[in-house]
Amino acid sequence: MDRLRRWWLRRQHGDGEWAGLLQAPPADTWVSLDLETTGLDPQRDHILSLAAVPVHGGAVRVSERFECRIRPDRAFGIDSIRHHHITPDEAADGLSVTPAVRAFLHWLGSRPLLGYHLAFDIAMLAPHVRALTGFNLPQPRVDLAEQYATRARRARPDVPPNLELPRIADALGVPVLGRHSALGDATTVALCWLALRSGRTASTD
């Protein structure tokens, strides 16, 4: 179904600005994505920061990252600040969301997406992506929590897996980097993914 949808989108949009999103995804490559937001409701809340880190060749390519602070369309309160440590003054210095998402999509291309509870990040991006491109993100997706849960249940079917990101990282021997920052969480998830796939802690550069 993914191939058929990609083929149809190429027929409709393959000669335009967004042709790069619709190419065949590269092998052994992912982009670990994380957002910080004003809250957890995709219908009401806004993106504050976006970070994405490539994963390729057995390494997390932090030096090739995409990172952007985004100016929200409405004020946010102290609970939000306590979670992501971004103040309203800092947020006001960010880009508006449309040019930020446009730049991200051009950087992303057709690379598969990786994340922790990735469906939330996709839902937050979805209206902005559709407004720019006319379609939803077509990339293949990998969710770390789902992949870890599958392995944990296979190893111990009688024990419900703990799917908190710090517990996943600890189980895989991965350091938690900058928790509740977009870049820190994206990098931690990328390292966890490589460790999960290989059975050993991955490297960064």
XYZ file of C-alpha atoms in Angstrom:
205
model
C 0.000 0.000 0.000
C 2.832 2.438 0.788
C 4.391 1.832 -2.632
C 1.061 2.308 -4.369
C 0.393 5.541 -2.485
C 3.884 6.823 -3.261
C 3.422 5.969 -6.940
C 0.096 7.823 -7.024
C 1.598 10.877 -5.308
C 4.487 10.890 -7.793
C 1.955 10.919 -10.628
C 0.202 13.901 -9.057
C 3.120 15.891 -7.627
C 6.301 14.365 -9.033
C 7.380 17.396 -11.065
C 6.845 20.034 -8.409
C 8.649 21.469 -5.410
C 8.023 18.348 -3.342
C 9.295 15.695 -5.747
C 12.149 14.934 -3.338
C 9.698 13.686 -0.709
C 8.292 11.141 -3.141
C 11.422 9.336 -4.299
C 12.205 5.786 -3.192
C 13.535 5.881 0.396
C 17.275 5.224 0.743
C 18.428 1.959 2.310
C 19.838 1.729 5.850
C 18.972 5.364 6.565
C 16.533 6.994 8.982
C 15.853 10.445 10.349
C 15.102 10.605 14.073
C 12.507 13.331 14.640
C 11.378 15.056 17.817
C 9.228 18.107 18.543
C 8.740 20.190 21.642
C 5.220 21.643 21.795
C 3.015 23.844 23.957
C 0.978 20.769 24.957
C -0.253 17.366 23.876
C -3.333 18.245 21.836
C -2.553 18.383 18.080
C -5.812 20.282 17.514
C -4.962 23.160 19.867
C -1.264 23.153 20.678
C 1.677 24.518 18.728
C 5.211 23.469 17.853
C 8.012 25.234 19.740
C 11.063 23.411 18.402
C 11.895 20.741 15.862
C 15.033 18.637 15.667
C 15.909 15.789 13.331
C 19.076 13.704 13.291
C 20.138 11.403 10.432
C 21.037 7.792 11.176
C 23.193 6.091 8.569
C 26.047 3.638 8.358
C 25.741 2.520 11.967
C 26.153 6.049 13.367
C 24.007 8.961 14.494
C 25.049 11.923 12.334
C 24.484 14.778 14.784
C 26.706 17.073 12.714
C 24.179 16.769 9.848
C 21.127 17.573 11.995
C 18.218 19.890 11.312
C 17.290 22.053 14.288
C 14.861 24.951 14.474
C 13.104 27.025 17.135
C 9.536 27.853 16.066
C 7.449 30.836 17.139
C 4.005 29.655 18.367
C 0.768 31.326 17.355
C -0.453 31.719 20.931
C 0.843 32.210 24.468
C 1.698 29.240 26.685
C 1.875 28.790 30.426
C 4.154 27.650 33.205
C 3.341 23.934 32.863
C 4.628 23.988 29.312
C 7.776 25.870 30.360
C 8.494 23.361 33.131
C 8.376 20.530 30.585
C 10.531 21.872 27.726
C 12.348 24.821 29.397
C 11.553 27.168 26.518
C 10.355 30.580 27.724
C 7.928 32.803 25.791
C 10.757 35.267 25.052
C 12.899 32.465 23.613
C 9.996 31.157 21.557
C 9.338 34.634 20.171
C 12.796 34.580 18.549
C 11.928 31.501 16.451
C 10.790 31.217 12.859
C 7.120 31.131 12.010
C 5.919 27.592 11.469
C 5.384 27.620 7.680
C 8.949 28.504 6.628
C 10.314 26.215 9.349
C 8.339 23.213 8.098
C 9.184 24.060 4.477
C 12.904 24.059 5.273
C 12.560 20.780 7.180
C 10.767 19.030 4.318
C 13.412 20.075 1.803
C 16.109 18.802 4.188
C 14.257 15.547 4.916
C 13.646 14.330 1.378
C 12.420 10.743 1.164
C 14.315 9.388 4.177
C 12.265 7.187 6.548
C 11.219 8.737 9.852
C 12.112 7.380 13.293
C 10.713 8.575 16.604
C 9.400 7.861 20.081
C 5.577 7.868 19.943
C 6.124 9.268 16.466
C 2.401 9.486 15.675
C 2.131 12.559 17.913
C 4.920 14.410 16.095
C 3.399 13.506 12.723
C -0.011 14.736 13.894
C 1.481 18.063 15.000
C 3.205 18.515 11.641
C 0.329 17.230 9.515
C -1.715 20.418 8.950
C 1.401 22.404 8.057
C 2.675 19.676 5.728
C -0.686 19.419 3.967
C -0.950 23.190 3.609
C 2.437 23.277 1.877
C 2.410 20.091 -0.184
C -1.221 19.034 -0.570
C -0.531 15.579 0.903
C 0.517 13.872 4.136
C 4.091 12.835 4.794
C 4.685 9.711 2.662
C 7.860 8.471 4.370
C 8.036 5.008 5.971
C 7.974 5.290 9.768
C 9.554 3.421 12.654
C 8.399 3.922 16.238
C 11.025 3.073 18.860
C 8.472 2.276 21.574
C 6.628 -0.192 19.334
C 9.829 -1.883 18.175
C 11.202 -2.146 21.718
C 7.881 -3.509 23.028
C 7.889 -6.229 20.365
C 11.372 -7.374 21.361
C 10.665 -7.151 25.098
C 7.456 -9.195 24.831
C 9.247 -11.806 22.775
C 11.955 -12.129 25.447
C 9.571 -12.033 28.450
C 5.948 -12.510 27.375
C 4.745 -12.575 30.996
C 6.170 -9.108 31.874
C 4.583 -5.902 30.492
C 7.436 -3.788 29.066
C 8.190 -0.366 30.558
C 8.109 1.948 27.542
C 9.289 5.173 29.178
C 12.182 6.518 27.109
C 14.700 6.604 30.001
C 13.895 2.957 30.814
C 14.293 1.918 27.175
C 17.609 3.762 26.980
C 18.849 2.191 30.212
C 17.913 -1.297 29.026
C 19.843 -0.731 25.805
C 22.896 0.842 27.476
C 22.302 4.248 25.883
C 22.768 7.606 27.679
C 19.775 9.937 27.896
C 20.879 13.189 26.281
C 19.103 16.473 26.983
C 15.746 14.981 28.029
C 12.765 17.072 26.893
C 14.818 18.996 24.371
C 14.064 18.216 20.746
C 17.692 17.577 19.816
C 18.417 15.561 22.958
C 15.402 13.301 22.546
C 15.964 12.852 18.798
C 19.576 11.841 19.444
C 18.662 9.488 22.299
C 16.020 7.780 20.157
C 18.481 7.412 17.284
C 21.067 5.775 19.557
C 18.416 3.483 21.037
C 17.300 2.421 17.549
C 20.796 1.449 16.484
C 21.405 -0.342 19.773
C 18.104 -2.207 19.420
C 18.950 -3.284 15.878
C 22.551 -4.289 16.546
C 22.521 -5.412 20.158
C 25.273 -2.960 21.073
C 25.577 0.737 21.820
C 25.943 2.854 18.691
C 28.379 5.671 17.992
C 27.844 9.353 17.194
C 29.805 11.815 15.099
